[in-house]
Amino acid sequence: NFSCRRRKSWVRFPQNKLQKTMPLLLRGARMLATRGTRFLQSRGYADEMKLTFAAANQVFYDDLEVRQIDVPTFSGSFGILPKHVPTLAVLQPGVVQVYEKDGASKKFFVSSGTVTVNNDSSVQVLAEEAHPLESLDASACREILQASQQQLSSAQNDVAKAEAAIAVETAEALVKAVQ
């Protein structure tokens, strides 16, 4: 007999009952695996990808068709193509590159935000702050880095140090992006 404790009473399962139950459980697991595979195979992925890319300061793409999007995330940078598996990720400071249908490529610096890839191959990139790379001045970016490093070295408490460290990380990514 196999027994397990449930609340205050002991429940006993006869060995022969367990032997009868196991095949049913295995058959159910096989059925779920088969149906799950069929679901994934029949899933309606789109052959095109629509992008919505916006920040608080501007909307860059509003449901426009693109070929590929490269995004920097805290789990690593990755490219998004049509039929990409649904994903939700947090953007880290860096460059988002968009490859348009006509072959043109545009780069944007993002400070932070999220990227969402949906079942229908639509993608939303929502950035806290984003700017086209061509609009950024390299010398101004280096000045921002120096100012944030000074802010970090003069920070008095843990909160100020953490905020300054985030500013330094973002400024370093900004300088790297414009080089």
mmCIF file of C-alpha atoms in Angstrom:
data_model
loop_
_atom_site.group_PDB
_atom_site.id
_atom_site.type_symbol
_atom_site.label_atom_id
_atom_site.label_comp_id
_atom_site.label_asym_id
_atom_site.label_seq_id
_atom_site.Cartn_x
_atom_site.Cartn_y
_atom_site.Cartn_z
ATOM 1 C CA ASN A 1 0.000 0.000 0.000
ATOM 2 C CA PHE A 2 1.083 3.547 -0.797
ATOM 3 C CA SER A 3 0.033 6.190 1.677
ATOM 4 C CA CYS A 4 0.302 9.947 1.961
ATOM 5 C CA ARG A 5 -0.672 12.353 4.676
ATOM 6 C CA ARG A 6 -3.623 14.655 3.951
ATOM 7 C CA ARG A 7 -4.503 17.086 6.691
ATOM 8 C CA LYS A 8 -5.094 15.016 9.839
ATOM 9 C CA SER A 9 -6.035 11.673 8.304
ATOM 10 C CA TRP A 10 -4.045 9.058 6.447
ATOM 11 C CA VAL A 11 -5.243 8.158 2.968
ATOM 12 C CA ARG A 12 -4.211 4.772 1.660
ATOM 13 C CA PHE A 13 -3.965 3.899 -2.037
ATOM 14 C CA PRO A 14 -3.836 0.198 -2.771
ATOM 15 C CA GLN A 15 -0.969 -0.725 -5.090
ATOM 16 C CA ASN A 16 -3.330 -2.294 -7.656
ATOM 17 C CA LYS A 17 -5.345 0.954 -7.877
ATOM 18 C CA LEU A 18 -2.138 2.892 -8.521
ATOM 19 C CA GLN A 19 -1.227 0.431 -11.286
ATOM 20 C CA LYS A 20 -4.633 0.981 -12.917
ATOM 21 C CA THR A 21 -4.378 4.774 -12.644
ATOM 22 C CA MET A 22 -0.895 5.196 -14.161
ATOM 23 C CA PRO A 23 -1.849 4.144 -17.725
ATOM 24 C CA LEU A 24 -4.743 6.617 -17.655
ATOM 25 C CA LEU A 25 -2.419 9.407 -16.560
ATOM 26 C CA LEU A 26 0.106 8.527 -19.258
ATOM 27 C CA ARG A 27 -2.608 8.389 -21.921
ATOM 28 C CA GLY A 28 -3.867 11.820 -20.802
ATOM 29 C CA ALA A 29 -0.345 13.247 -20.933
ATOM 30 C CA ARG A 30 0.166 11.835 -24.449
ATOM 31 C CA MET A 31 -3.143 13.317 -25.582
ATOM 32 C CA LEU A 32 -2.224 16.753 -24.188
ATOM 33 C CA ALA A 33 1.178 16.622 -25.855
ATOM 34 C CA THR A 34 -0.364 15.684 -29.220
ATOM 35 C CA ARG A 35 -3.061 18.345 -29.062
ATOM 36 C CA GLY A 36 -0.556 20.960 -27.908
ATOM 37 C CA THR A 37 1.703 20.161 -30.869
ATOM 38 C CA ARG A 38 -1.227 20.420 -33.280
ATOM 39 C CA PHE A 39 -2.147 23.786 -31.745
ATOM 40 C CA LEU A 40 1.361 25.116 -32.312
ATOM 41 C CA GLN A 41 1.436 23.789 -35.876
ATOM 42 C CA SER A 42 -1.909 25.369 -36.759
ATOM 43 C CA ARG A 43 -1.139 28.683 -35.103
ATOM 44 C CA GLY A 44 -1.860 31.649 -37.368
ATOM 45 C CA TYR A 45 1.482 33.401 -37.676
ATOM 46 C CA ALA A 46 1.521 36.329 -40.081
ATOM 47 C CA ASP A 47 4.021 36.609 -42.922
ATOM 48 C CA GLU A 48 4.346 40.332 -42.310
ATOM 49 C CA MET A 49 5.239 42.280 -39.218
ATOM 50 C CA LYS A 50 3.601 45.530 -38.125
ATOM 51 C CA LEU A 51 5.571 47.819 -35.819
ATOM 52 C CA THR A 52 4.350 50.435 -33.391
ATOM 53 C CA PHE A 53 7.317 52.309 -31.915
ATOM 54 C CA ALA A 54 6.667 55.249 -29.629
ATOM 55 C CA ALA A 55 8.209 57.237 -26.824
ATOM 56 C CA ALA A 56 6.896 59.990 -24.601
ATOM 57 C CA ASN A 57 8.426 62.574 -26.935
ATOM 58 C CA GLN A 58 7.428 61.136 -30.350
ATOM 59 C CA VAL A 59 5.741 58.331 -32.321
ATOM 60 C CA PHE A 60 8.218 56.859 -34.819
ATOM 61 C CA TYR A 61 6.165 54.015 -36.349
ATOM 62 C CA ASP A 62 2.416 53.628 -36.107
ATOM 63 C CA ASP A 63 1.400 50.127 -37.216
ATOM 64 C CA LEU A 64 3.762 50.157 -40.210
ATOM 65 C CA GLU A 65 5.047 47.026 -41.909
ATOM 66 C CA VAL A 66 8.781 46.336 -41.402
ATOM 67 C CA ARG A 67 11.180 43.479 -42.183
ATOM 68 C CA GLN A 68 13.171 43.209 -38.951
ATOM 69 C CA ILE A 69 13.729 44.918 -35.598
ATOM 70 C CA ASP A 70 16.852 44.554 -33.433
ATOM 71 C CA VAL A 71 16.354 45.456 -29.768
ATOM 72 C CA PRO A 72 18.677 45.658 -26.736
ATOM 73 C CA THR A 73 17.199 43.948 -23.677
ATOM 74 C CA PHE A 74 18.477 43.044 -20.239
ATOM 75 C CA SER A 75 18.478 39.383 -21.290
ATOM 76 C CA GLY A 76 20.578 40.233 -24.379
ATOM 77 C CA SER A 77 20.015 41.841 -27.750
ATOM 78 C CA PHE A 78 17.853 39.972 -30.230
ATOM 79 C CA GLY A 79 16.329 40.373 -33.666
ATOM 80 C CA ILE A 80 12.621 40.111 -34.362
ATOM 81 C CA LEU A 81 11.352 38.762 -37.685
ATOM 82 C CA PRO A 82 7.828 37.867 -38.848
ATOM 83 C CA LYS A 83 6.572 34.673 -37.138
ATOM 84 C CA HIS A 84 8.687 35.406 -34.042
ATOM 85 C CA VAL A 85 7.544 33.641 -30.900
ATOM 86 C CA PRO A 86 5.430 35.917 -28.662
ATOM 87 C CA THR A 87 7.746 37.739 -26.277
ATOM 88 C CA LEU A 88 7.740 40.427 -23.628
ATOM 89 C CA ALA A 89 11.094 41.992 -22.693
ATOM 90 C CA VAL A 90 12.480 45.036 -20.909
ATOM 91 C CA LEU A 91 14.656 47.335 -23.009
ATOM 92 C CA GLN A 92 18.029 48.394 -21.713
ATOM 93 C CA PRO A 93 19.760 51.594 -22.816
ATOM 94 C CA GLY A 94 20.992 51.065 -26.362
ATOM 95 C CA VAL A 95 20.187 51.147 -30.058
ATOM 96 C CA VAL A 96 16.963 49.860 -31.602
ATOM 97 C CA GLN A 97 17.492 49.202 -35.307
ATOM 98 C CA VAL A 98 14.511 48.971 -37.657
ATOM 99 C CA TYR A 99 14.848 47.435 -41.135
ATOM 100 C CA GLU A 100 12.028 48.782 -43.273
ATOM 101 C CA LYS A 101 10.309 46.991 -46.166
ATOM 102 C CA ASP A 102 12.195 49.025 -48.802
ATOM 103 C CA GLY A 103 15.551 47.924 -47.340
ATOM 104 C CA ALA A 104 16.305 51.153 -45.481
ATOM 105 C CA SER A 105 17.606 50.880 -41.943
ATOM 106 C CA LYS A 106 16.963 53.379 -39.144
ATOM 107 C CA LYS A 107 18.614 53.484 -35.736
ATOM 108 C CA PHE A 108 17.181 54.957 -32.547
ATOM 109 C CA PHE A 109 18.675 55.349 -29.095
ATOM 110 C CA VAL A 110 16.332 54.233 -26.290
ATOM 111 C CA SER A 111 16.886 54.854 -22.599
ATOM 112 C CA SER A 112 14.525 52.110 -21.367
ATOM 113 C CA GLY A 113 11.114 50.653 -22.066
ATOM 114 C CA THR A 114 9.444 47.443 -23.196
ATOM 115 C CA VAL A 115 9.139 45.386 -26.350
ATOM 116 C CA THR A 116 6.131 43.139 -26.969
ATOM 117 C CA VAL A 117 5.844 40.598 -29.790
ATOM 118 C CA ASN A 118 2.265 39.365 -30.258
ATOM 119 C CA ASN A 119 0.737 36.209 -31.794
ATOM 120 C CA ASP A 120 -0.143 38.062 -35.004
ATOM 121 C CA SER A 121 3.502 39.186 -35.479
ATOM 122 C CA SER A 122 2.706 42.741 -34.465
ATOM 123 C CA VAL A 123 5.393 44.398 -32.353
ATOM 124 C CA GLN A 124 5.155 47.275 -29.897
ATOM 125 C CA VAL A 125 8.276 49.078 -28.733
ATOM 126 C CA LEU A 126 7.402 51.551 -25.992
ATOM 127 C CA ALA A 127 10.388 53.585 -24.862
ATOM 128 C CA GLU A 128 10.640 55.969 -21.958
ATOM 129 C CA GLU A 129 12.793 58.174 -24.168
ATOM 130 C CA ALA A 130 13.944 57.610 -27.766
ATOM 131 C CA HIS A 131 15.801 59.669 -30.370
ATOM 132 C CA PRO A 132 17.016 58.960 -33.919
ATOM 133 C CA LEU A 133 20.800 58.466 -33.838
ATOM 134 C CA GLU A 134 21.374 61.080 -36.532
ATOM 135 C CA SER A 135 19.834 63.731 -34.267
ATOM 136 C CA LEU A 136 22.340 63.103 -31.449
ATOM 137 C CA ASP A 137 25.536 65.153 -31.010
ATOM 138 C CA ALA A 138 28.580 63.082 -29.982
ATOM 139 C CA SER A 139 30.230 65.879 -27.972
ATOM 140 C CA ALA A 140 26.988 66.599 -26.095
ATOM 141 C CA CYS A 141 26.688 62.885 -25.296
ATOM 142 C CA ARG A 142 30.225 62.849 -23.844
ATOM 143 C CA GLU A 143 29.349 65.897 -21.726
ATOM 144 C CA ILE A 144 26.284 64.074 -20.411
ATOM 145 C CA LEU A 145 28.506 61.124 -19.468
ATOM 146 C CA GLN A 146 30.985 63.367 -17.627
ATOM 147 C CA ALA A 147 28.184 65.133 -15.747
ATOM 148 C CA SER A 148 26.586 61.843 -14.705
ATOM 149 C CA GLN A 149 29.970 60.473 -13.547
ATOM 150 C CA GLN A 150 30.478 63.592 -11.418
ATOM 151 C CA GLN A 151 26.976 63.170 -10.042
ATOM 152 C CA LEU A 152 27.827 59.566 -9.093
ATOM 153 C CA SER A 153 31.065 60.519 -7.348
ATOM 154 C CA SER A 154 29.349 63.252 -5.331
ATOM 155 C CA ALA A 155 26.249 61.220 -4.388
ATOM 156 C CA GLN A 156 25.627 61.321 -0.630
ATOM 157 C CA ASN A 157 23.154 58.498 0.017
ATOM 158 C CA ASP A 158 22.222 55.121 -1.469
ATOM 159 C CA VAL A 159 19.245 56.438 -3.430
ATOM 160 C CA ALA A 160 21.302 59.209 -5.024
ATOM 161 C CA LYS A 161 24.076 56.702 -5.825
ATOM 162 C CA ALA A 162 21.606 54.298 -7.461
ATOM 163 C CA GLU A 163 20.028 57.062 -9.548
ATOM 164 C CA ALA A 164 23.462 58.346 -10.575
ATOM 165 C CA ALA A 165 24.607 54.817 -11.492
ATOM 166 C CA ILE A 166 21.583 54.451 -13.784
ATOM 167 C CA ALA A 167 22.384 57.826 -15.356
ATOM 168 C CA VAL A 168 26.008 56.733 -15.929
ATOM 169 C CA GLU A 169 24.893 53.435 -17.494
ATOM 170 C CA THR A 170 22.508 55.254 -19.837
ATOM 171 C CA ALA A 171 25.115 57.885 -20.734
ATOM 172 C CA GLU A 172 27.724 55.193 -21.472
ATOM 173 C CA ALA A 173 25.267 53.467 -23.816
ATOM 174 C CA LEU A 174 24.511 56.835 -25.413
ATOM 175 C CA VAL A 175 28.206 57.563 -26.065
ATOM 176 C CA LYS A 176 28.715 54.035 -27.430
ATOM 177 C CA ALA A 177 25.733 54.479 -29.769
ATOM 178 C CA VAL A 178 27.009 57.704 -31.360
ATOM 179 C CA GLN A 179 30.588 56.471 -31.922
#
